CSV table of C-alpha atoms in Angstrom, one decimal:
chain,number,residue,atom,x,y,z
M,1,UNK,CA,0.0,0.0,0.0
M,2,UNK,CA,1.4,3.4,-0.9
M,3,UNK,CA,3.0,5.4,1.9
M,4,UNK,CA,0.6,8.3,1.4
M,5,UNK,CA,-2.3,6.0,2.4
M,6,UNK,CA,-3.3,5.5,6.1
M,7,UNK,CA,-3.8,1.7,6.4
M,8,UNK,CA,-5.7,1.9,9.7
M,9,UNK,CA,-8.3,4.3,8.4
M,10,UNK,CA,-8.6,2.3,5.1
M,11,UNK,CA,-9.3,-0.9,7.1
M,12,UNK,CA,-11.8,0.9,9.3
M,13,UNK,CA,-13.6,2.2,6.1
M,14,UNK,CA,-14.0,-1.4,4.8
M,15,UNK,CA,-15.4,-2.6,8.1
M,16,UNK,CA,-17.9,0.3,8.4
M,17,UNK,CA,-19.2,-0.6,4.9
M,18,UNK,CA,-19.8,-4.2,5.9
M,19,UNK,CA,-21.7,-3.2,9.1
M,20,UNK,CA,-23.7,-0.7,7.0
M,21,UNK,CA,-24.7,-3.5,4.6
M,22,UNK,CA,-25.9,-5.5,7.6
M,23,UNK,CA,-27.9,-2.6,9.0
M,24,UNK,CA,-29.6,-2.0,5.7
M,25,UNK,CA,-30.4,-5.7,5.2
M,26,UNK,CA,-32.1,-5.9,8.7
M,27,UNK,CA,-33.9,-2.6,8.1
M,28,UNK,CA,-35.3,-4.1,4.8
M,29,UNK,CA,-36.8,-6.9,6.8
M,30,UNK,CA,-38.3,-4.5,9.3
M,31,UNK,CA,-39.8,-2.4,6.5
M,32,UNK,CA,-41.2,-5.5,4.8
M,33,UNK,CA,-42.9,-6.5,8.1
M,34,UNK,CA,-44.3,-3.0,8.5
M,35,UNK,CA,-45.6,-3.0,5.0
M,36,UNK,CA,-47.1,-6.4,5.1
M,37,UNK,CA,-48.7,-6.4,8.6
M,38,UNK,CA,-48.7,-3.1,10.4
M,39,UNK,CA,-50.6,-1.3,7.7
M,40,UNK,CA,-53.2,-4.1,7.6
M,41,UNK,CA,-53.5,-4.1,11.4
M,42,UNK,CA,-54.1,-0.3,11.4
M,43,UNK,CA,-56.9,-0.7,8.8
M,44,UNK,CA,-58.5,-3.7,10.4
M,45,UNK,CA,-60.7,-2.0,13.1
M,46,UNK,CA,-62.2,0.4,10.5
M,47,UNK,CA,-62.8,-2.5,8.1
M,48,UNK,CA,-64.4,-4.5,10.8
M,49,UNK,CA,-66.7,-1.6,11.7
M,50,UNK,CA,-67.6,-1.2,8.1
M,51,UNK,CA,-68.5,-4.9,7.8
M,52,UNK,CA,-70.8,-4.7,10.9
M,53,UNK,CA,-73.2,-2.2,9.2
M,54,UNK,CA,-74.0,-4.5,6.2
M,55,UNK,CA,-74.6,-7.3,8.7
M,56,UNK,CA,-77.3,-5.3,10.4
M,57,UNK,CA,-78.8,-4.1,7.1
M,58,UNK,CA,-79.0,-7.6,5.8
M,59,UNK,CA,-81.5,-8.5,8.5
M,60,UNK,CA,-83.3,-5.2,8.5
M,61,UNK,CA,-82.0,-4.2,12.0
M,62,UNK,CA,-83.0,-5.8,15.3
M,63,UNK,CA,-86.4,-4.2,15.5
M,64,UNK,CA,-87.4,-5.3,12.0
M,65,UNK,CA,-86.3,-8.8,12.7
M,66,UNK,CA,-88.4,-8.9,15.9
M,67,UNK,CA,-91.5,-7.5,14.2
M,68,UNK,CA,-91.2,-10.0,11.4
M,69,UNK,CA,-91.0,-12.9,13.9
M,70,UNK,CA,-94.0,-11.6,15.8
M,71,UNK,CA,-96.1,-11.3,12.6
M,72,UNK,CA,-95.2,-14.8,11.6
M,73,UNK,CA,-96.3,-16.1,15.1
M,74,UNK,CA,-99.6,-14.2,14.9
M,75,UNK,CA,-100.4,-15.6,11.5
M,76,UNK,CA,-99.7,-19.1,12.6
M,77,UNK,CA,-101.5,-19.2,16.0
M,78,UNK,CA,-103.9,-16.3,16.0
M,79,UNK,CA,-102.3,-14.8,19.1
M,80,UNK,CA,-103.8,-11.8,20.9
M,81,UNK,CA,-102.4,-8.3,20.1
M,82,UNK,CA,-100.8,-8.2,23.6
M,83,UNK,CA,-99.1,-11.5,23.0
M,84,UNK,CA,-98.0,-10.2,19.6
M,85,UNK,CA,-96.3,-7.2,21.3
M,86,UNK,CA,-94.8,-9.5,23.9
M,87,UNK,CA,-93.5,-11.7,21.1
M,88,UNK,CA,-92.1,-8.8,19.2
M,89,UNK,CA,-90.3,-7.6,22.3
M,90,UNK,CA,-88.9,-11.1,22.9
M,91,UNK,CA,-87.9,-11.4,19.2
M,92,UNK,CA,-86.3,-8.0,19.3
M,93,UNK,CA,-84.2,-9.0,22.2
M,94,UNK,CA,-83.4,-12.2,20.4
M,95,UNK,CA,-82.6,-10.4,17.2
M,96,UNK,CA,-80.3,-8.0,19.2
M,97,UNK,CA,-78.6,-11.0,20.6
M,98,UNK,CA,-78.2,-12.7,17.2
M,99,UNK,CA,-77.9,-10.3,14.3
M,100,UNK,CA,-76.6,-7.2,16.0
M,101,UNK,CA,-74.8,-9.0,18.7
M,102,UNK,CA,-73.1,-11.3,16.2
M,103,UNK,CA,-72.1,-8.4,14.1
M,104,UNK,CA,-70.7,-6.6,17.1
M,105,UNK,CA,-68.8,-9.7,18.2
M,106,UNK,CA,-67.4,-10.1,14.7
M,107,UNK,CA,-66.2,-6.5,14.6
M,108,UNK,CA,-64.6,-6.9,18.0
M,109,UNK,CA,-63.0,-10.2,16.9
M,110,UNK,CA,-61.6,-8.5,13.9
M,111,UNK,CA,-60.2,-5.7,15.9
M,112,UNK,CA,-58.8,-8.2,18.4
M,113,UNK,CA,-57.1,-10.2,15.7
M,114,UNK,CA,-55.5,-7.1,14.3
M,115,UNK,CA,-54.2,-6.1,17.8
M,116,UNK,CA,-52.9,-9.6,18.6
M,117,UNK,CA,-55.7,-11.0,20.6
M,118,UNK,CA,-55.7,-14.2,18.5
M,119,UNK,CA,-52.0,-14.7,18.7
M,120,UNK,CA,-50.9,-12.3,15.9
M,121,UNK,CA,-47.7,-10.7,17.1
M,122,UNK,CA,-48.8,-7.2,16.4
M,123,UNK,CA,-46.9,-5.7,19.3
M,124,UNK,CA,-43.5,-6.2,17.7
M,125,UNK,CA,-44.9,-6.0,14.2
M,126,UNK,CA,-46.1,-2.4,14.9
M,127,UNK,CA,-42.6,-1.6,16.2
M,128,UNK,CA,-40.9,-3.0,13.1
M,129,UNK,CA,-41.4,0.2,11.1
M,130,UNK,CA,-39.8,2.6,13.7
M,131,UNK,CA,-37.0,0.1,14.3
M,132,UNK,CA,-36.3,-0.1,10.6
M,133,UNK,CA,-36.1,3.7,10.4
M,134,UNK,CA,-33.6,3.7,13.3
M,135,UNK,CA,-31.5,1.0,11.6
M,136,UNK,CA,-31.6,3.0,8.4
M,137,UNK,CA,-30.3,6.1,10.1
M,138,UNK,CA,-27.6,3.9,11.7
M,139,UNK,CA,-26.7,2.4,8.4
M,140,UNK,CA,-26.6,5.9,6.9
M,141,UNK,CA,-24.2,7.0,9.6
M,142,UNK,CA,-21.9,4.0,9.0
M,143,UNK,CA,-22.1,4.5,5.3
M,144,UNK,CA,-21.1,8.1,5.7
M,145,UNK,CA,-18.3,7.1,8.1
M,146,UNK,CA,-16.9,4.7,5.6
M,147,UNK,CA,-16.6,7.4,3.0
M,148,UNK,CA,-15.1,9.9,5.3
M,149,UNK,CA,-12.5,7.4,6.6
M,150,UNK,CA,-11.8,6.3,3.0
M,151,UNK,CA,-11.2,9.9,2.0
M,152,UNK,CA,-9.0,10.6,5.0
M,153,UNK,CA,-7.0,7.4,4.4
M,154,UNK,CA,-6.3,8.4,0.8
M,155,UNK,CA,-6.0,12.1,1.3
M,156,UNK,CA,-8.6,13.0,-1.4
M,157,UNK,CA,-12.3,13.1,-2.2
M,158,UNK,CA,-13.7,9.6,-1.6
M,159,UNK,CA,-15.2,9.0,-5.0
M,160,UNK,CA,-12.2,8.5,-7.2
M,161,UNK,CA,-13.1,5.0,-8.5
M,162,UNK,CA,-16.1,2.8,-9.2
M,163,UNK,CA,-16.2,1.3,-5.7
M,164,UNK,CA,-16.2,4.6,-4.0
M,165,UNK,CA,-18.8,6.0,-6.4
M,166,UNK,CA,-21.2,3.2,-5.8
M,167,UNK,CA,-20.8,3.5,-2.0
M,168,UNK,CA,-21.5,7.2,-2.3
M,169,UNK,CA,-24.5,6.7,-4.5
M,170,UNK,CA,-26.0,4.2,-2.0
M,171,UNK,CA,-25.5,6.8,0.7
M,172,UNK,CA,-27.2,9.4,-1.4
M,173,UNK,CA,-30.2,7.1,-2.1
M,174,UNK,CA,-30.7,6.3,1.5
M,175,UNK,CA,-30.2,10.0,2.5
M,176,UNK,CA,-32.8,11.1,0.0
M,177,UNK,CA,-35.3,8.6,1.3
M,178,UNK,CA,-34.7,9.5,5.0
M,179,UNK,CA,-34.9,13.2,4.4
M,180,UNK,CA,-38.1,12.8,2.3
M,181,UNK,CA,-39.5,10.7,5.1
M,182,UNK,CA,-39.1,13.5,7.6
M,183,UNK,CA,-41.6,15.6,5.7
M,184,UNK,CA,-43.8,13.1,3.9
M,185,UNK,CA,-45.3,9.7,4.7
M,186,UNK,CA,-43.1,7.6,2.4
M,187,UNK,CA,-42.1,4.8,4.8
M,188,UNK,CA,-43.6,2.3,2.4
M,189,UNK,CA,-40.6,2.9,0.2
M,190,UNK,CA,-38.2,1.7,2.9
M,191,UNK,CA,-38.2,-2.0,2.0
M,192,UNK,CA,-37.4,-1.2,-1.7
M,193,UNK,CA,-34.8,1.5,-1.1
M,194,UNK,CA,-33.0,-0.4,1.6
M,195,UNK,CA,-33.0,-3.5,-0.5
M,196,UNK,CA,-31.5,-1.6,-3.4
M,197,UNK,CA,-28.9,0.1,-1.2
M,198,UNK,CA,-27.9,-3.2,0.5
M,199,UNK,CA,-27.5,-5.0,-2.8
M,200,UNK,CA,-25.6,-2.0,-4.2
M,201,UNK,CA,-23.2,-1.9,-1.3
M,202,UNK,CA,-22.9,-5.7,-1.4
M,203,UNK,CA,-22.0,-5.6,-5.0
M,204,UNK,CA,-19.5,-2.9,-4.5
M,205,UNK,CA,-17.8,-4.8,-1.7
M,206,UNK,CA,-17.8,-8.1,-3.5
M,207,UNK,CA,-17.0,-7.1,-7.1
M,208,UNK,CA,-15.7,-3.5,-7.2
M,209,UNK,CA,-13.5,-3.1,-4.1
M,210,UNK,CA,-10.0,-1.8,-4.6
M,211,UNK,CA,-7.5,-0.7,-2.0
M,212,UNK,CA,-7.5,3.0,-1.0
M,213,UNK,CA,-4.9,5.0,-3.1
M,214,UNK,CA,-4.1,8.6,-4.0
M,215,UNK,CA,-6.1,10.2,-6.8
M,216,UNK,CA,-5.2,9.6,-10.4
M,217,UNK,CA,-3.7,12.7,-12.1
M,218,UNK,CA,-6.9,13.2,-14.2
M,219,UNK,CA,-9.0,13.3,-11.1
M,220,UNK,CA,-6.7,15.5,-9.0
M,221,UNK,CA,-8.9,18.6,-9.3
M,222,UNK,CA,-11.4,20.5,-7.3
M,223,UNK,CA,-14.0,19.8,-10.0
M,224,UNK,CA,-14.4,16.3,-8.7
M,225,UNK,CA,-16.0,17.8,-5.6
M,226,UNK,CA,-18.4,19.7,-7.8
M,227,UNK,CA,-19.2,17.5,-10.8
M,228,UNK,CA,-19.2,14.1,-9.1
M,229,UNK,CA,-21.0,15.3,-5.9
M,230,UNK,CA,-23.9,16.7,-8.0
M,231,UNK,CA,-24.1,13.4,-10.0
M,232,UNK,CA,-24.2,11.4,-6.8
M,233,UNK,CA,-27.0,13.5,-5.2
M,234,UNK,CA,-29.1,13.4,-8.3
M,235,UNK,CA,-28.6,9.6,-8.7
M,236,UNK,CA,-29.8,9.1,-5.1
M,237,UNK,CA,-33.0,11.0,-5.9
M,238,UNK,CA,-33.5,9.1,-9.1
M,239,UNK,CA,-33.1,5.8,-7.3
M,240,UNK,CA,-36.0,6.7,-5.0
M,241,UNK,CA,-38.1,7.6,-8.1
M,242,UNK,CA,-37.1,4.3,-9.7
M,243,UNK,CA,-38.3,2.4,-6.6
M,244,UNK,CA,-41.7,4.1,-6.9
M,245,UNK,CA,-41.8,3.1,-10.6
M,246,UNK,CA,-41.1,-0.5,-9.9
M,247,UNK,CA,-43.8,-0.7,-7.1
M,248,UNK,CA,-46.2,1.1,-9.5
M,249,UNK,CA,-45.8,-1.6,-12.2
M,250,UNK,CA,-46.0,-4.6,-9.9
M,251,UNK,CA,-48.9,-3.2,-7.7
M,252,UNK,CA,-52.3,-4.9,-8.1
M,253,UNK,CA,-55.6,-3.3,-7.2
M,254,UNK,CA,-56.1,-6.0,-4.5
M,255,UNK,CA,-52.8,-5.1,-2.7
M,256,UNK,CA,-54.2,-2.9,0.0
M,257,UNK,CA,-51.0,-3.0,2.0
M,258,UNK,CA,-49.2,-1.0,-0.8
M,259,UNK,CA,-49.8,2.7,-1.3
M,260,UNK,CA,-52.0,3.9,-4.2
M,261,UNK,CA,-50.7,4.4,-7.7
M,262,UNK,CA,-51.4,8.1,-7.4
M,263,UNK,CA,-49.3,8.3,-4.2
M,264,UNK,CA,-46.4,6.4,-5.9
M,265,UNK,CA,-46.5,8.7,-8.9
M,266,UNK,CA,-46.6,11.8,-6.8
M,267,UNK,CA,-43.5,10.7,-4.8
M,268,UNK,CA,-41.6,9.7,-8.0
M,269,UNK,CA,-42.4,13.0,-9.7
M,270,UNK,CA,-41.3,15.0,-6.7
M,271,UNK,CA,-38.0,13.2,-6.5
M,272,UNK,CA,-37.3,13.7,-10.3
M,273,UNK,CA,-38.3,17.4,-10.1
M,274,UNK,CA,-35.6,17.9,-7.4
M,275,UNK,CA,-33.0,15.6,-9.0
M,276,UNK,CA,-33.3,16.8,-12.6
M,277,UNK,CA,-31.8,20.3,-12.1
M,278,UNK,CA,-29.0,18.8,-10.0
M,279,UNK,CA,-28.2,16.3,-12.8
M,280,UNK,CA,-28.3,19.2,-15.3
M,281,UNK,CA,-25.7,21.0,-13.2
M,282,UNK,CA,-23.6,17.8,-13.0
M,283,UNK,CA,-23.6,17.6,-16.9
M,284,UNK,CA,-22.7,21.3,-17.2
M,285,UNK,CA,-20.0,21.0,-14.6
M,286,UNK,CA,-18.6,17.9,-16.3
M,287,UNK,CA,-18.3,19.9,-19.6
M,288,UNK,CA,-16.4,22.7,-17.8
M,289,UNK,CA,-14.1,20.2,-16.2
M,290,UNK,CA,-13.5,18.5,-19.6
M,291,UNK,CA,-12.5,21.9,-21.0
M,292,UNK,CA,-10.0,22.4,-18.2
M,293,UNK,CA,-8.6,18.9,-18.4
M,294,UNK,CA,-8.7,18.1,-22.1
M,295,UNK,CA,-9.2,21.5,-23.8
M,296,UNK,CA,-12.7,20.9,-25.1
M,297,UNK,CA,-16.2,21.0,-23.6
M,298,UNK,CA,-17.7,18.0,-25.4
M,299,UNK,CA,-16.0,15.1,-27.2
M,300,UNK,CA,-18.7,12.5,-27.6
M,301,UNK,CA,-17.0,10.2,-25.1
M,302,UNK,CA,-19.3,7.2,-24.2
M,303,UNK,CA,-19.8,8.6,-20.6
M,304,UNK,CA,-20.7,12.0,-22.0
M,305,UNK,CA,-23.1,10.5,-24.5
M,306,UNK,CA,-25.0,8.4,-21.9
M,307,UNK,CA,-25.1,11.3,-19.4
M,308,UNK,CA,-26.8,13.3,-22.1
M,309,UNK,CA,-29.2,10.5,-23.1
M,310,UNK,CA,-30.2,10.2,-19.5
M,311,UNK,CA,-30.8,13.9,-19.3
M,312,UNK,CA,-32.9,13.8,-22.5
M,313,UNK,CA,-35.2,11.0,-21.2
M,314,UNK,CA,-35.8,12.6,-17.8
M,315,UNK,CA,-36.4,15.9,-19.6
M,316,UNK,CA,-38.9,14.1,-21.8
M,317,UNK,CA,-40.7,12.7,-18.8
M,318,UNK,CA,-41.0,16.1,-17.2
M,319,UNK,CA,-42.0,17.8,-20.4
M,320,UNK,CA,-44.7,15.2,-21.2
M,321,UNK,CA,-46.2,15.6,-17.7
M,322,UNK,CA,-46.2,19.4,-17.9
M,323,UNK,CA,-47.5,19.8,-21.4
M,324,UNK,CA,-49.3,16.7,-22.6
M,325,UNK,CA,-50.6,15.7,-19.1
M,326,UNK,CA,-48.9,12.3,-19.2
M,327,UNK,CA,-49.6,10.4,-16.0
M,328,UNK,CA,-50.1,6.9,-14.8
M,329,UNK,CA,-48.4,3.8,-16.4
M,330,UNK,CA,-47.0,5.5,-19.5
M,331,UNK,CA,-45.3,8.2,-17.5
M,332,UNK,CA,-43.9,5.7,-15.1
M,333,UNK,CA,-42.5,3.6,-17.9
M,334,UNK,CA,-40.7,6.6,-19.3
M,335,UNK,CA,-39.1,7.5,-16.0
M,336,UNK,CA,-38.0,3.8,-15.6
M,337,UNK,CA,-36.4,4.0,-19.1
M,338,UNK,CA,-34.5,7.1,-17.9
M,339,UNK,CA,-33.5,5.2,-14.7
M,340,UNK,CA,-32.2,2.3,-16.8
M,341,UNK,CA,-30.1,4.8,-18.8
M,342,UNK,CA,-28.8,6.3,-15.6
M,343,UNK,CA,-27.7,2.9,-14.3
M,344,UNK,CA,-26.0,2.0,-17.5
M,345,UNK,CA,-24.2,5.4,-17.6
M,346,UNK,CA,-23.0,5.0,-14.0
M,347,UNK,CA,-22.1,1.4,-14.1
M,348,UNK,CA,-22.2,-0.2,-17.5
M,349,UNK,CA,-20.2,2.5,-19.3
M,350,UNK,CA,-17.4,2.3,-16.8
M,351,UNK,CA,-17.2,-1.5,-16.9
M,352,UNK,CA,-18.0,-2.5,-20.5
M,353,UNK,CA,-17.1,0.5,-22.6
M,354,UNK,CA,-13.7,2.2,-22.9
M,355,UNK,CA,-13.1,5.9,-23.1
M,356,UNK,CA,-11.6,8.9,-21.4
M,357,UNK,CA,-13.7,8.1,-18.3
M,358,UNK,CA,-12.4,4.6,-18.0
M,359,UNK,CA,-10.9,5.0,-14.6
M,360,UNK,CA,-13.2,2.8,-12.6
M,361,UNK,CA,-10.4,0.6,-11.5
M,362,UNK,CA,-12.6,-2.5,-11.5
M,363,UNK,CA,-10.6,-5.5,-10.3
């Protein structure tokens, strides 16, 4: 390892990433439990109450059931009016004990099942969501710590190769989700974002990891802090939007535990509206850096081409929504195409295509 690199901090960075992966993986399980059970448990009492009303209406209410029974008794035996009234009162009481009482007991049973009275472990299930959020913040802190120690170990900005960039992009994705969750009810995205982040970090550790080293000559510039930082932040927001798009396409109308398609589309659009100008700035900053480093703003390098293609598709999505009123499935498919272009630009170009940006240092 080069003398300029601090081996202790580099080793600490690697360990922090591994613990962050574990935190994100456990958080994913917690979010999944919260999504599958806690939302259903919260809705069950209301659903049980709604089911009780049709049960009463089906028998016409307790009084109607009693009167019907009394009328049938009078027709069969010719009973006196007083006896009819007595029979109606008795039947009313019986009806209250059967129809209304049964509906009430059913509603109570439904509420009890949701709250764990029938053995459903709703106590810890209802705590799974907050616990997952806490684990996400812990994983975020560890992820951030791994980048900081990596940068201190190498004495440079900690996104000088493909491994560091993916680690930073995962940090940005989780940060975008956590910050959005502070202002909006988007915890339903936790299972999908944490899964993507855990897989991304796992892939970086397994397949992209390289030892910490000083920056390459081409990357030894303050522009890396401007251009790459903007690309990382925008990519994190686009990952959140991409998660919404995937849920939108796989969601079925019967899946009550998932948010509505309108809510998914709203969150995705908000993330893209914030991320698009940041990505635009990243492209412009990259052109300025290219002029400083290579003496030209644009050279049709594969990285530049795919960054521009990504920009065009996201711009098309926003333009179609603003002018043509594109919404729903068609709009979500367009933004997922843009997200696929983003992933290929960030990962595929560096691994499979050569060019001036081929400094990923993939082992």
